[in-house]
Amino acid sequence: GENVEQHPSTLSVQEGDSAVIKCTYSDSASNYFPWYKQELGKRPQLIIDIRSNVGEKKDQRIAVTLNKTAKHFSLHITETQPEDSAVYFCAASIPGTNDYKLSFGAGTTVTVRA
Amino acid sequence: KAGVTQTPRYLIKTRGQQVTLSCSPISGHRSVSWYQQTPGQGLQFLFEYFSETQRNKGNFPGRFSGRQFSNSRSEMNVSTLELGDSALYLCASTPKIQGGETQYFGPGTRLLVL
C-alpha cells in the first residue's frame, strides 16, 4: 500500500520566519495531495491541495510544490504567525479497490515562537 | 450547508464492551471515510463507504466494522474493545464519486477504553 512519510515531526520557528514541511510517497499512481491543519482539540481542515498535473500552487502565505519524478511534495509557510501553530498533515490519494483513498503522513507539530 | 457531524463526542467504555459511533456527512456527500487518530500513529484509514457499500478498507482487525445508510449517514462499530482502541475517531465526507476530492472532517468522537 501507499506509504507517506512526513518530515520533520516537530518544527519550531521564530515568528516571521518560513516553515517547510516535506512529504514523500511511494505510489506513482497518486494524483492528489492535500494538506490539512489541525489545531489543538479541533478537526483537521484543508488548507491547500495540489493535483499531479500541477507543479506548484500558492494561496497567500501558503504554497505547495510537487515533484512527481522524485515523488515528493512540500508545504511552505512564509511570514509565520502564532496562529500558524498547529499539527500539519500531508496526504496522498492512491488507488484503492474501487476508488482512491487518502493515506496520511504522521504529522508535523509546528510551533511559532513570538 | 451544515458540516460533518459526529455523535457522541466523548465516550468511555471498558475492555470487552462494544461501541457504535455515528457520522452524518455534509448534505449531498455520498462518500464517508473513517479514520483512527492516536498520538503515536497519526491518522490511520479504517474504511470508506459509498452508496451503502464498503469500497476500501484499511489494515484493522475484523472487530472494526461499519455501514452506511441510504441517507449516507454512516456508523462504525468496534466490538470486544481493547485498551489500544482508545483514540479519536474521525469521519470525513466527500462529494464526488471519484477520488481526488477534498475530504471534510467531522469533530471526531474521543473514545477512552478503561
mmCIF file with all atom_site columns, C-alpha atoms in Angstrom:
data_model
loop_
_atom_site.group_PDB
_atom_site.id
_atom_site.type_symbol
_atom_site.label_atom_id
_atom_site.label_alt_id
_atom_site.label_comp_id
_atom_site.label_asym_id
_atom_site.label_entity_id
_atom_site.label_seq_id
_atom_site.pdbx_PDB_ins_code
_atom_site.Cartn_x
_atom_site.Cartn_y
_atom_site.Cartn_z
_atom_site.occupancy
_atom_site.B_iso_or_equiv
_atom_site.pdbx_formal_charge
_atom_site.auth_seq_id
_atom_site.auth_comp_id
_atom_site.auth_asym_id
_atom_site.auth_atom_id
_atom_site.pdbx_PDB_model_num
ATOM 1   C CA . GLY A 1 1   ? 0.000   0.000  0.000   1.00 0.00 ? 1   GLY A CA 1
ATOM 2   C CA . GLU A 1 2   ? 0.902   3.653  -0.103  1.00 0.00 ? 2   GLU A CA 1
ATOM 3   C CA . ASN A 1 3   ? 3.426   4.894  2.391   1.00 0.00 ? 3   ASN A CA 1
ATOM 4   C CA . VAL A 1 4   ? 3.532   8.625  3.015   1.00 0.00 ? 4   VAL A CA 1
ATOM 5   C CA . GLU A 1 5   ? 6.500   9.822  5.013   1.00 0.00 ? 5   GLU A CA 1
ATOM 6   C CA . GLN A 1 6   ? 6.495   13.284 6.531   1.00 0.00 ? 6   GLN A CA 1
ATOM 7   C CA . HIS A 1 7   ? 9.412   15.286 7.941   1.00 0.00 ? 7   HIS A CA 1
ATOM 8   C CA . PRO A 1 8   ? 10.152  16.810 10.314  1.00 0.00 ? 8   PRO A CA 1
ATOM 9   C CA . SER A 1 9   ? 7.912   15.536 13.097  1.00 0.00 ? 9   SER A CA 1
ATOM 10  C CA . THR A 1 10  ? 8.329   18.795 15.005  1.00 0.00 ? 10  THR A CA 1
ATOM 11  C CA . LEU A 1 11  ? 9.279   22.242 13.817  1.00 0.00 ? 11  LEU A CA 1
ATOM 12  C CA . SER A 1 12  ? 9.887   25.371 15.863  1.00 0.00 ? 12  SER A CA 1
ATOM 13  C CA . VAL A 1 13  ? 10.247  28.677 14.038  1.00 0.00 ? 13  VAL A CA 1
ATOM 14  C CA . GLN A 1 14  ? 10.556  32.308 15.016  1.00 0.00 ? 14  GLN A CA 1
ATOM 15  C CA . GLU A 1 15  ? 7.575   34.446 14.152  1.00 0.00 ? 15  GLU A CA 1
ATOM 16  C CA . GLY A 1 16  ? 8.100   35.933 10.716  1.00 0.00 ? 16  GLY A CA 1
ATOM 17  C CA . ASP A 1 17  ? 10.358  33.147 9.507   1.00 0.00 ? 17  ASP A CA 1
ATOM 18  C CA . SER A 1 18  ? 9.399   30.466 6.993   1.00 0.00 ? 18  SER A CA 1
ATOM 19  C CA . ALA A 1 19  ? 8.428   26.881 7.707   1.00 0.00 ? 19  ALA A CA 1
ATOM 20  C CA . VAL A 1 20  ? 8.855   23.979 5.306   1.00 0.00 ? 20  VAL A CA 1
ATOM 21  C CA . ILE A 1 21  ? 7.405   20.500 5.681   1.00 0.00 ? 21  ILE A CA 1
ATOM 22  C CA . LYS A 1 22  ? 8.293   17.715 3.276   1.00 0.00 ? 22  LYS A CA 1
ATOM 23  C CA . CYS A 1 23  ? 6.467   14.525 2.350   1.00 0.00 ? 23  CYS A CA 1
ATOM 24  C CA . THR A 1 24  ? 7.321   11.608 0.121   1.00 0.00 ? 24  THR A CA 1
ATOM 25  C CA . TYR A 1 25  ? 5.014   8.995  -1.336  1.00 0.00 ? 25  TYR A CA 1
ATOM 26  C CA . SER A 1 26  ? 5.650   5.627  -2.879  1.00 0.00 ? 26  SER A CA 1
ATOM 27  C CA . ASP A 1 27  ? 2.853   5.021  -5.404  1.00 0.00 ? 27  ASP A CA 1
ATOM 28  C CA . SER A 1 28  ? 3.411   6.781  -8.720  1.00 0.00 ? 28  SER A CA 1
ATOM 29  C CA . ALA A 1 29  ? -0.342  6.497  -9.403  1.00 0.00 ? 29  ALA A CA 1
ATOM 30  C CA . SER A 1 30  ? -1.080  9.024  -6.641  1.00 0.00 ? 30  SER A CA 1
ATOM 31  C CA . ASN A 1 31  ? -2.725  12.049 -8.186  1.00 0.00 ? 31  ASN A CA 1
ATOM 32  C CA . TYR A 1 32  ? -3.998  14.294 -5.398  1.00 0.00 ? 32  TYR A CA 1
ATOM 33  C CA . PHE A 1 33  ? -2.045  15.764 -2.500  1.00 0.00 ? 33  PHE A CA 1
ATOM 34  C CA . PRO A 1 34  ? -3.910  17.735 0.176   1.00 0.00 ? 34  PRO A CA 1
ATOM 35  C CA . TRP A 1 35  ? -2.511  19.379 3.287   1.00 0.00 ? 35  TRP A CA 1
ATOM 36  C CA . TYR A 1 36  ? -4.525  19.591 6.479   1.00 0.00 ? 36  TYR A CA 1
ATOM 37  C CA . LYS A 1 37  ? -4.050  21.763 9.537   1.00 0.00 ? 37  LYS A CA 1
ATOM 38  C CA . GLN A 1 38  ? -5.273  20.532 12.896  1.00 0.00 ? 38  GLN A CA 1
ATOM 39  C CA . GLU A 1 39  ? -5.335  22.923 15.805  1.00 0.00 ? 39  GLU A CA 1
ATOM 40  C CA . LEU A 1 40  ? -5.420  21.542 19.309  1.00 0.00 ? 40  LEU A CA 1
ATOM 41  C CA . GLY A 1 41  ? -8.759  19.931 20.048  1.00 0.00 ? 41  GLY A CA 1
ATOM 42  C CA . LYS A 1 42  ? -10.152 20.659 16.610  1.00 0.00 ? 42  LYS A CA 1
ATOM 43  C CA . ARG A 1 43  ? -10.815 18.740 13.436  1.00 0.00 ? 43  ARG A CA 1
ATOM 44  C CA . PRO A 1 44  ? -8.325  18.617 10.541  1.00 0.00 ? 44  PRO A CA 1
ATOM 45  C CA . GLN A 1 45  ? -9.085  21.289 7.981   1.00 0.00 ? 45  GLN A CA 1
ATOM 46  C CA . LEU A 1 46  ? -7.847  21.504 4.419   1.00 0.00 ? 46  LEU A CA 1
ATOM 47  C CA . ILE A 1 47  ? -5.507  24.426 3.874   1.00 0.00 ? 47  ILE A CA 1
ATOM 48  C CA . ILE A 1 48  ? -4.243  23.735 0.366   1.00 0.00 ? 48  ILE A CA 1
ATOM 49  C CA . ASP A 1 49  ? -4.128  20.916 -2.158  1.00 0.00 ? 49  ASP A CA 1
ATOM 50  C CA . ILE A 1 50  ? -2.399  20.147 -5.423  1.00 0.00 ? 50  ILE A CA 1
ATOM 51  C CA . ARG A 1 51  ? -3.052  17.722 -8.244  1.00 0.00 ? 51  ARG A CA 1
ATOM 52  C CA . SER A 1 52  ? -0.488  15.747 -10.170 1.00 0.00 ? 52  SER A CA 1
ATOM 53  C CA . ASN A 1 53  ? -0.798  17.903 -13.300 1.00 0.00 ? 53  ASN A CA 1
ATOM 54  C CA . VAL A 1 54  ? 0.411   20.992 -11.425 1.00 0.00 ? 54  VAL A CA 1
ATOM 55  C CA . GLY A 1 55  ? 3.876   21.650 -10.042 1.00 0.00 ? 55  GLY A CA 1
ATOM 56  C CA . GLU A 1 56  ? 3.149   24.489 -7.658  1.00 0.00 ? 56  GLU A CA 1
ATOM 57  C CA . LYS A 1 57  ? 0.190   26.215 -6.060  1.00 0.00 ? 57  LYS A CA 1
ATOM 58  C CA . LYS A 1 58  ? 0.084   29.250 -3.824  1.00 0.00 ? 58  LYS A CA 1
ATOM 59  C CA . ASP A 1 59  ? -2.536  30.760 -1.549  1.00 0.00 ? 59  ASP A CA 1
ATOM 60  C CA . GLN A 1 60  ? -1.394  33.887 0.269   1.00 0.00 ? 60  GLN A CA 1
ATOM 61  C CA . ARG A 1 61  ? 1.319   32.800 2.721   1.00 0.00 ? 61  ARG A CA 1
ATOM 62  C CA . ILE A 1 62  ? 0.966   29.117 1.940   1.00 0.00 ? 62  ILE A CA 1
ATOM 63  C CA . ALA A 1 63  ? 2.399   27.274 -1.041  1.00 0.00 ? 63  ALA A CA 1
ATOM 64  C CA . VAL A 1 64  ? 2.753   23.656 -2.050  1.00 0.00 ? 64  VAL A CA 1
ATOM 65  C CA . THR A 1 65  ? 5.201   22.214 -4.553  1.00 0.00 ? 65  THR A CA 1
ATOM 66  C CA . LEU A 1 66  ? 5.081   18.801 -6.169  1.00 0.00 ? 66  LEU A CA 1
ATOM 67  C CA . ASN A 1 67  ? 7.881   16.833 -7.774  1.00 0.00 ? 67  ASN A CA 1
ATOM 68  C CA . LYS A 1 68  ? 6.323   13.800 -9.452  1.00 0.00 ? 68  LYS A CA 1
ATOM 69  C CA . THR A 1 69  ? 9.625   12.388 -10.623 1.00 0.00 ? 69  THR A CA 1
ATOM 70  C CA . ALA A 1 70  ? 11.054  12.332 -7.134  1.00 0.00 ? 70  ALA A CA 1
ATOM 71  C CA . LYS A 1 71  ? 7.637   11.573 -5.603  1.00 0.00 ? 71  LYS A CA 1
ATOM 72  C CA . HIS A 1 72  ? 7.758   14.269 -3.015  1.00 0.00 ? 72  HIS A CA 1
ATOM 73  C CA . PHE A 1 73  ? 5.765   17.369 -2.186  1.00 0.00 ? 73  PHE A CA 1
ATOM 74  C CA . SER A 1 74  ? 6.313   20.180 0.270   1.00 0.00 ? 74  SER A CA 1
ATOM 75  C CA . LEU A 1 75  ? 4.351   22.763 2.208   1.00 0.00 ? 75  LEU A CA 1
ATOM 76  C CA . HIS A 1 76  ? 5.843   26.227 2.557   1.00 0.00 ? 76  HIS A CA 1
ATOM 77  C CA . ILE A 1 77  ? 4.526   28.769 5.053   1.00 0.00 ? 77  ILE A CA 1
ATOM 78  C CA . THR A 1 78  ? 6.038   32.228 4.815   1.00 0.00 ? 78  THR A CA 1
ATOM 79  C CA . GLU A 1 79  ? 5.935   35.039 7.370   1.00 0.00 ? 79  GLU A CA 1
ATOM 80  C CA . THR A 1 80  ? 4.752   32.659 10.074  1.00 0.00 ? 80  THR A CA 1
ATOM 81  C CA . GLN A 1 81  ? 2.386   33.916 12.736  1.00 0.00 ? 81  GLN A CA 1
ATOM 82  C CA . PRO A 1 82  ? 1.431   32.498 16.145  1.00 0.00 ? 82  PRO A CA 1
ATOM 83  C CA . GLU A 1 83  ? -1.883  31.262 14.715  1.00 0.00 ? 83  GLU A CA 1
ATOM 84  C CA . ASP A 1 84  ? 0.075   29.001 12.371  1.00 0.00 ? 84  ASP A CA 1
ATOM 85  C CA . SER A 1 85  ? 0.982   26.848 15.377  1.00 0.00 ? 85  SER A CA 1
ATOM 86  C CA . ALA A 1 86  ? -0.755  23.502 14.802  1.00 0.00 ? 86  ALA A CA 1
ATOM 87  C CA . VAL A 1 87  ? -0.218  19.974 13.560  1.00 0.00 ? 87  VAL A CA 1
ATOM 88  C CA . TYR A 1 88  ? 0.044   19.736 9.787   1.00 0.00 ? 88  TYR A CA 1
ATOM 89  C CA . PHE A 1 89  ? -0.691  16.545 7.865   1.00 0.00 ? 89  PHE A CA 1
ATOM 90  C CA . CYS A 1 90  ? 0.143   15.774 4.295   1.00 0.00 ? 90  CYS A CA 1
ATOM 91  C CA . ALA A 1 91  ? -1.764  13.124 2.394   1.00 0.00 ? 91  ALA A CA 1
ATOM 92  C CA . ALA A 1 92  ? -1.690  11.371 -0.937  1.00 0.00 ? 92  ALA A CA 1
ATOM 93  C CA . SER A 1 93  ? -4.604  9.733  -2.715  1.00 0.00 ? 93  SER A CA 1
ATOM 94  C CA . ILE A 1 94  ? -3.800  6.297  -4.027  1.00 0.00 ? 94  ILE A CA 1
ATOM 95  C CA . PRO A 1 95  ? -5.827  3.801  -6.000  1.00 0.00 ? 95  PRO A CA 1
ATOM 96  C CA . GLY A 1 96  ? -7.911  1.600  -3.740  1.00 0.00 ? 96  GLY A CA 1
ATOM 97  C CA . THR A 1 97  ? -10.085 -1.364 -4.540  1.00 0.00 ? 97  THR A CA 1
ATOM 98  C CA . ASN A 1 98  ? -12.711 0.708  -6.328  1.00 0.00 ? 98  ASN A CA 1
ATOM 99  C CA . ASP A 1 99  ? -11.574 4.265  -5.897  1.00 0.00 ? 99  ASP A CA 1
ATOM 100 C CA . TYR A 1 100 ? -8.854  6.371  -4.417  1.00 0.00 ? 100 TYR A CA 1
ATOM 101 C CA . LYS A 1 101 ? -8.248  6.620  -0.700  1.00 0.00 ? 101 LYS A CA 1
ATOM 102 C CA . LEU A 1 102 ? -6.166  9.078  1.274   1.00 0.00 ? 102 LEU A CA 1
ATOM 103 C CA . SER A 1 103 ? -3.015  7.969  3.032   1.00 0.00 ? 103 SER A CA 1
ATOM 104 C CA . PHE A 1 104 ? -1.746  10.442 5.625   1.00 0.00 ? 104 PHE A CA 1
ATOM 105 C CA . GLY A 1 105 ? 1.696   11.329 6.846   1.00 0.00 ? 105 GLY A CA 1
ATOM 106 C CA . ALA A 1 106 ? 2.378   11.113 10.576  1.00 0.00 ? 106 ALA A CA 1
ATOM 107 C CA . GLY A 1 107 ? 2.064   14.854 11.059  1.00 0.00 ? 107 GLY A CA 1
ATOM 108 C CA . THR A 1 108 ? 4.334   17.787 11.873  1.00 0.00 ? 108 THR A CA 1
ATOM 109 C CA . THR A 1 109 ? 3.825   19.820 15.030  1.00 0.00 ? 109 THR A CA 1
ATOM 110 C CA . VAL A 1 110 ? 4.654   23.412 14.179  1.00 0.00 ? 110 VAL A CA 1
ATOM 111 C CA . THR A 1 111 ? 5.323   25.902 16.952  1.00 0.00 ? 111 THR A CA 1
ATOM 112 C CA . VAL A 1 112 ? 5.718   29.568 16.082  1.00 0.00 ? 112 VAL A CA 1
ATOM 113 C CA . ARG A 1 113 ? 7.678   31.437 18.744  1.00 0.00 ? 113 ARG A CA 1
ATOM 114 C CA . ALA A 1 114 ? 6.660   35.028 19.341  1.00 0.00 ? 114 ALA A CA 1
ATOM 115 C CA . LYS B 2 1   ? -24.502 23.750 4.465   1.00 0.00 ? 1   LYS B CA 1
ATOM 116 C CA . ALA B 2 2   ? -24.032 22.152 7.829   1.00 0.00 ? 2   ALA B CA 1
ATOM 117 C CA . GLY B 2 3   ? -20.700 20.459 8.331   1.00 0.00 ? 3   GLY B CA 1
ATOM 118 C CA . VAL B 2 4   ? -19.952 16.857 9.117   1.00 0.00 ? 4   VAL B CA 1
ATOM 119 C CA . THR B 2 5   ? -21.336 15.876 12.499  1.00 0.00 ? 5   THR B CA 1
ATOM 120 C CA . GLN B 2 6   ? -20.393 13.004 14.743  1.00 0.00 ? 6   GLN B CA 1
ATOM 121 C CA . THR B 2 7   ? -22.042 11.554 17.812  1.00 0.00 ? 7   THR B CA 1
ATOM 122 C CA . PRO B 2 8   ? -21.282 11.058 20.555  1.00 0.00 ? 8   PRO B CA 1
ATOM 123 C CA . ARG B 2 9   ? -18.365 13.425 21.051  1.00 0.00 ? 9   ARG B CA 1
ATOM 124 C CA . TYR B 2 10  ? -16.956 11.585 24.040  1.00 0.00 ? 10  TYR B CA 1
ATOM 125 C CA . LEU B 2 11  ? -17.303 8.019  25.173  1.00 0.00 ? 11  LEU B CA 1
ATOM 126 C CA . ILE B 2 12  ? -15.895 5.937  27.995  1.00 0.00 ? 12  ILE B CA 1
ATOM 127 C CA . LYS B 2 13  ? -16.084 2.161  27.794  1.00 0.00 ? 13  LYS B CA 1
ATOM 128 C CA . THR B 2 14  ? -14.450 -0.796 29.464  1.00 0.00 ? 14  THR B CA 1
ATOM 129 C CA . ARG B 2 15  ? -12.492 -3.593 27.879  1.00 0.00 ? 15  ARG B CA 1
ATOM 130 C CA . GLY B 2 16  ? -14.642 -6.224 26.214  1.00 0.00 ? 16  GLY B CA 1
ATOM 131 C CA . GLN B 2 17  ? -17.560 -3.900 25.549  1.00 0.00 ? 17  GLN B CA 1
ATOM 132 C CA . GLN B 2 18  ? -18.637 -2.810 22.114  1.00 0.00 ? 18  GLN B CA 1
ATOM 133 C CA . VAL B 2 19  ? -19.308 0.687  20.823  1.00 0.00 ? 19  VAL B CA 1
ATOM 134 C CA . THR B 2 20  ? -21.134 2.307  17.912  1.00 0.00 ? 20  THR B CA 1
ATOM 135 C CA . LEU B 2 21  ? -20.185 5.717  16.569  1.00 0.00 ? 21  LEU B CA 1
ATOM 136 C CA . SER B 2 22  ? -22.257 7.767  14.167  1.00 0.00 ? 22  SER B CA 1
ATOM 137 C CA . CYS B 2 23  ? -21.372 10.175 11.383  1.00 0.00 ? 23  CYS B CA 1
ATOM 138 C CA . SER B 2 24  ? -23.643 12.427 9.352   1.00 0.00 ? 24  SER B CA 1
ATOM 139 C CA . PRO B 2 25  ? -21.958 13.742 6.212   1.00 0.00 ? 25  PRO B CA 1
ATOM 140 C CA . ILE B 2 26  ? -22.462 17.087 4.578   1.00 0.00 ? 26  ILE B CA 1
ATOM 141 C CA . SER B 2 27  ? -25.731 17.109 2.651   1.00 0.00 ? 27  SER B CA 1
ATOM 142 C CA . GLY B 2 28  ? -25.162 15.736 -0.844  1.00 0.00 ? 28  GLY B CA 1
ATOM 143 C CA . HIS B 2 29  ? -21.917 13.974 0.021   1.00 0.00 ? 29  HIS B CA 1
ATOM 144 C CA . ARG B 2 30  ? -22.113 10.278 -0.725  1.00 0.00 ? 30  ARG B CA 1
ATOM 145 C CA . SER B 2 31  ? -18.720 9.060  0.378   1.00 0.00 ? 31  SER B CA 1
ATOM 146 C CA . VAL B 2 32  ? -17.834 8.665  4.053   1.00 0.00 ? 32  VAL B CA 1
ATOM 147 C CA . SER B 2 33  ? -14.418 7.624  5.322   1.00 0.00 ? 33  SER B CA 1
ATOM 148 C CA . TRP B 2 34  ? -13.401 6.733  8.859   1.00 0.00 ? 34  TRP B CA 1
ATOM 149 C CA . TYR B 2 35  ? -10.016 7.314  10.482  1.00 0.00 ? 35  TYR B CA 1
ATOM 150 C CA . GLN B 2 36  ? -8.452  6.479  13.799  1.00 0.00 ? 36  GLN B CA 1
ATOM 151 C CA . GLN B 2 37  ? -6.173  9.152  15.231  1.00 0.00 ? 37  GLN B CA 1
ATOM 152 C CA . THR B 2 38  ? -3.717  8.407  18.005  1.00 0.00 ? 38  THR B CA 1
ATOM 153 C CA . PRO B 2 39  ? -0.704  10.433 19.165  1.00 0.00 ? 39  PRO B CA 1
ATOM 154 C CA . GLY B 2 40  ? 1.765   7.820  18.043  1.00 0.00 ? 40  GLY B CA 1
ATOM 155 C CA . GLN B 2 41  ? 0.170   6.636  14.792  1.00 0.00 ? 41  GLN B CA 1
ATOM 156 C CA . GLY B 2 42  ? -1.338  9.738  13.279  1.00 0.00 ? 42  GLY B CA 1
ATOM 157 C CA . LEU B 2 43  ? -4.380  9.313  11.040  1.00 0.00 ? 43  LEU B CA 1
ATOM 158 C CA . GLN B 2 44  ? -4.993  5.694  10.129  1.00 0.00 ? 44  GLN B CA 1
ATOM 159 C CA . PHE B 2 45  ? -7.566  4.852  7.475   1.00 0.00 ? 45  PHE B CA 1
ATOM 160 C CA . LEU B 2 46  ? -10.259 2.449  8.638   1.00 0.00 ? 46  LEU B CA 1
ATOM 161 C CA . PHE B 2 47  ? -12.697 2.170  5.734   1.00 0.00 ? 47  PHE B CA 1
ATOM 162 C CA . GLU B 2 48  ? -14.706 4.119  3.216   1.00 0.00 ? 48  GLU B CA 1
ATOM 163 C CA . TYR B 2 49  ? -18.344 3.760  2.234   1.00 0.00 ? 49  TYR B CA 1
ATOM 164 C CA . PHE B 2 50  ? -20.195 4.913  -0.842  1.00 0.00 ? 50  PHE B CA 1
ATOM 165 C CA . SER B 2 51  ? -23.816 4.162  -1.658  1.00 0.00 ? 51  SER B CA 1
ATOM 166 C CA . GLU B 2 52  ? -24.087 1.807  1.296   1.00 0.00 ? 52  GLU B CA 1
ATOM 167 C CA . THR B 2 53  ? -21.104 -0.251 0.077   1.00 0.00 ? 53  THR B CA 1
ATOM 168 C CA . GLN B 2 54  ? -17.667 -0.508 1.603   1.00 0.00 ? 54  GLN B CA 1
ATOM 169 C CA . ARG B 2 55  ? -15.260 0.433  -1.178  1.00 0.00 ? 55  ARG B CA 1
ATOM 170 C CA . ASN B 2 56  ? -11.947 0.498  0.634   1.00 0.00 ? 56  ASN B CA 1
ATOM 171 C CA . LYS B 2 57  ? -10.652 -0.944 3.852   1.00 0.00 ? 57  LYS B CA 1
ATOM 172 C CA . GLY B 2 58  ? -7.551  -0.263 5.925   1.00 0.00 ? 58  GLY B CA 1
ATOM 173 C CA . ASN B 2 59  ? -5.472  -2.682 7.933   1.00 0.00 ? 59  ASN B CA 1
ATOM 174 C CA . PHE B 2 60  ? -7.609  -3.036 11.015  1.00 0.00 ? 60  PHE B CA 1
ATOM 175 C CA . PRO B 2 61  ? -8.885  -6.246 12.607  1.00 0.00 ? 61  PRO B CA 1
ATOM 176 C CA . GLY B 2 62  ? -12.368 -7.530 11.984  1.00 0.00 ? 62  GLY B CA 1
ATOM 177 C CA . ARG B 2 63  ? -13.509 -6.078 15.304  1.00 0.00 ? 63  ARG B CA 1
ATOM 178 C CA . PHE B 2 64  ? -13.826 -2.804 13.427  1.00 0.00 ? 64  PHE B CA 1
ATOM 179 C CA . SER B 2 65  ? -16.807 -2.679 11.115  1.00 0.00 ? 65  SER B CA 1
ATOM 180 C CA . GLY B 2 66  ? -19.061 -0.106 9.588   1.00 0.00 ? 66  GLY B CA 1
ATOM 181 C CA . ARG B 2 67  ? -22.071 0.511  7.482   1.00 0.00 ? 67  ARG B CA 1
ATOM 182 C CA . GLN B 2 68  ? -23.756 3.264  5.562   1.00 0.00 ? 68  GLN B CA 1
ATOM 183 C CA . PHE B 2 69  ? -27.426 4.001  5.270   1.00 0.00 ? 69  PHE B CA 1
ATOM 184 C CA . SER B 2 70  ? -29.420 5.166  2.276   1.00 0.00 ? 70  SER B CA 1
ATOM 185 C CA . ASN B 2 71  ? -29.243 8.770  3.505   1.00 0.00 ? 71  ASN B CA 1
ATOM 186 C CA . SER B 2 72  ? -25.408 8.481  3.520   1.00 0.00 ? 72  SER B CA 1
ATOM 187 C CA . ARG B 2 73  ? -25.172 8.546  7.295   1.00 0.00 ? 73  ARG B CA 1
ATOM 188 C CA . SER B 2 74  ? -22.595 6.075  8.491   1.00 0.00 ? 74  SER B CA 1
ATOM 189 C CA . GLU B 2 75  ? -21.871 4.140  11.631  1.00 0.00 ? 75  GLU B CA 1
ATOM 190 C CA . MET B 2 76  ? -18.803 2.309  12.771  1.00 0.00 ? 76  MET B CA 1
ATOM 191 C CA . ASN B 2 77  ? -18.765 -0.411 15.376  1.00 0.00 ? 77  ASN B CA 1
ATOM 192 C CA . VAL B 2 78  ? -15.911 -1.730 17.462  1.00 0.00 ? 78  VAL B CA 1
ATOM 193 C CA . SER B 2 79  ? -16.542 -4.989 19.270  1.00 0.00 ? 79  SER B CA 1
ATOM 194 C CA . THR B 2 80  ? -14.594 -6.514 22.143  1.00 0.00 ? 80  THR B CA 1
ATOM 195 C CA . LEU B 2 81  ? -12.867 -3.246 22.958  1.00 0.00 ? 81  LEU B CA 1
ATOM 196 C CA . GLU B 2 82  ? -9.190  -3.242 23.878  1.00 0.00 ? 82  GLU B CA 1
ATOM 197 C CA . LEU B 2 83  ? -7.195  -0.593 25.712  1.00 0.00 ? 83  LEU B CA 1
ATOM 198 C CA . GLY B 2 84  ? -5.387  0.210  22.485  1.00 0.00 ? 84  GLY B CA 1
ATOM 199 C CA . ASP B 2 85  ? -8.644  1.236  20.848  1.00 0.00 ? 85  ASP B CA 1
ATOM 200 C CA . SER B 2 86  ? -8.580  4.451  22.848  1.00 0.00 ? 86  SER B CA 1
ATOM 201 C CA . ALA B 2 87  ? -8.327  7.145  20.199  1.00 0.00 ? 87  ALA B CA 1
ATOM 202 C CA . LEU B 2 88  ? -10.043 9.957  18.391  1.00 0.00 ? 88  LEU B CA 1
ATOM 203 C CA . TYR B 2 89  ? -12.250 8.543  15.638  1.00 0.00 ? 89  TYR B CA 1
ATOM 204 C CA . LEU B 2 90  ? -12.788 10.919 12.765  1.00 0.00 ? 90  LEU B CA 1
ATOM 205 C CA . CYS B 2 91  ? -15.102 10.603 9.845   1.00 0.00 ? 91  CYS B CA 1
ATOM 206 C CA . ALA B 2 92  ? -14.827 12.607 6.660   1.00 0.00 ? 92  ALA B CA 1
ATOM 207 C CA . SER B 2 93  ? -17.212 13.087 3.769   1.00 0.00 ? 93  SER B CA 1
ATOM 208 C CA . THR B 2 94  ? -16.513 13.703 0.105   1.00 0.00 ? 94  THR B CA 1
ATOM 209 C CA . PRO B 2 95  ? -18.982 14.872 -2.509  1.00 0.00 ? 95  PRO B CA 1
ATOM 210 C CA . LYS B 2 96  ? -17.884 13.077 -5.642  1.00 0.00 ? 96  LYS B CA 1
ATOM 211 C CA . ILE B 2 97  ? -17.635 9.523  -6.801  1.00 0.00 ? 97  ILE B CA 1
ATOM 212 C CA . GLN B 2 98  ? -14.029 9.585  -7.921  1.00 0.00 ? 98  GLN B CA 1
ATOM 213 C CA . GLY B 2 99  ? -11.086 10.205 -5.687  1.00 0.00 ? 99  GLY B CA 1
ATOM 214 C CA . GLY B 2 100 ? -9.035  13.364 -5.592  1.00 0.00 ? 100 GLY B CA 1
ATOM 215 C CA . GLU B 2 101 ? -11.667 15.487 -3.938  1.00 0.00 ? 101 GLU B CA 1
ATOM 216 C CA . THR B 2 102 ? -11.455 17.258 -0.630  1.00 0.00 ? 102 THR B CA 1
ATOM 217 C CA . GLN B 2 103 ? -12.417 15.341 2.452   1.00 0.00 ? 103 GLN B CA 1
ATOM 218 C CA . TYR B 2 104 ? -14.275 17.315 5.080   1.00 0.00 ? 104 TYR B CA 1
ATOM 219 C CA . PHE B 2 105 ? -13.737 16.094 8.593   1.00 0.00 ? 105 PHE B CA 1
ATOM 220 C CA . GLY B 2 106 ? -16.150 15.906 11.485  1.00 0.00 ? 106 GLY B CA 1
ATOM 221 C CA . PRO B 2 107 ? -15.168 16.930 15.024  1.00 0.00 ? 107 PRO B CA 1
ATOM 222 C CA . GLY B 2 108 ? -14.468 13.339 15.995  1.00 0.00 ? 108 GLY B CA 1
ATOM 223 C CA . THR B 2 109 ? -15.529 11.007 18.770  1.00 0.00 ? 109 THR B CA 1
ATOM 224 C CA . ARG B 2 110 ? -12.994 10.600 21.531  1.00 0.00 ? 110 ARG B CA 1
ATOM 225 C CA . LEU B 2 111 ? -13.138 7.059  22.864  1.00 0.00 ? 111 LEU B CA 1
ATOM 226 C CA . LEU B 2 112 ? -11.490 6.060  26.101  1.00 0.00 ? 112 LEU B CA 1
ATOM 227 C CA . VAL B 2 113 ? -11.295 2.371  26.935  1.00 0.00 ? 113 VAL B CA 1
ATOM 228 C CA . LEU B 2 114 ? -10.611 1.531  30.576  1.00 0.00 ? 114 LEU B CA 1
#
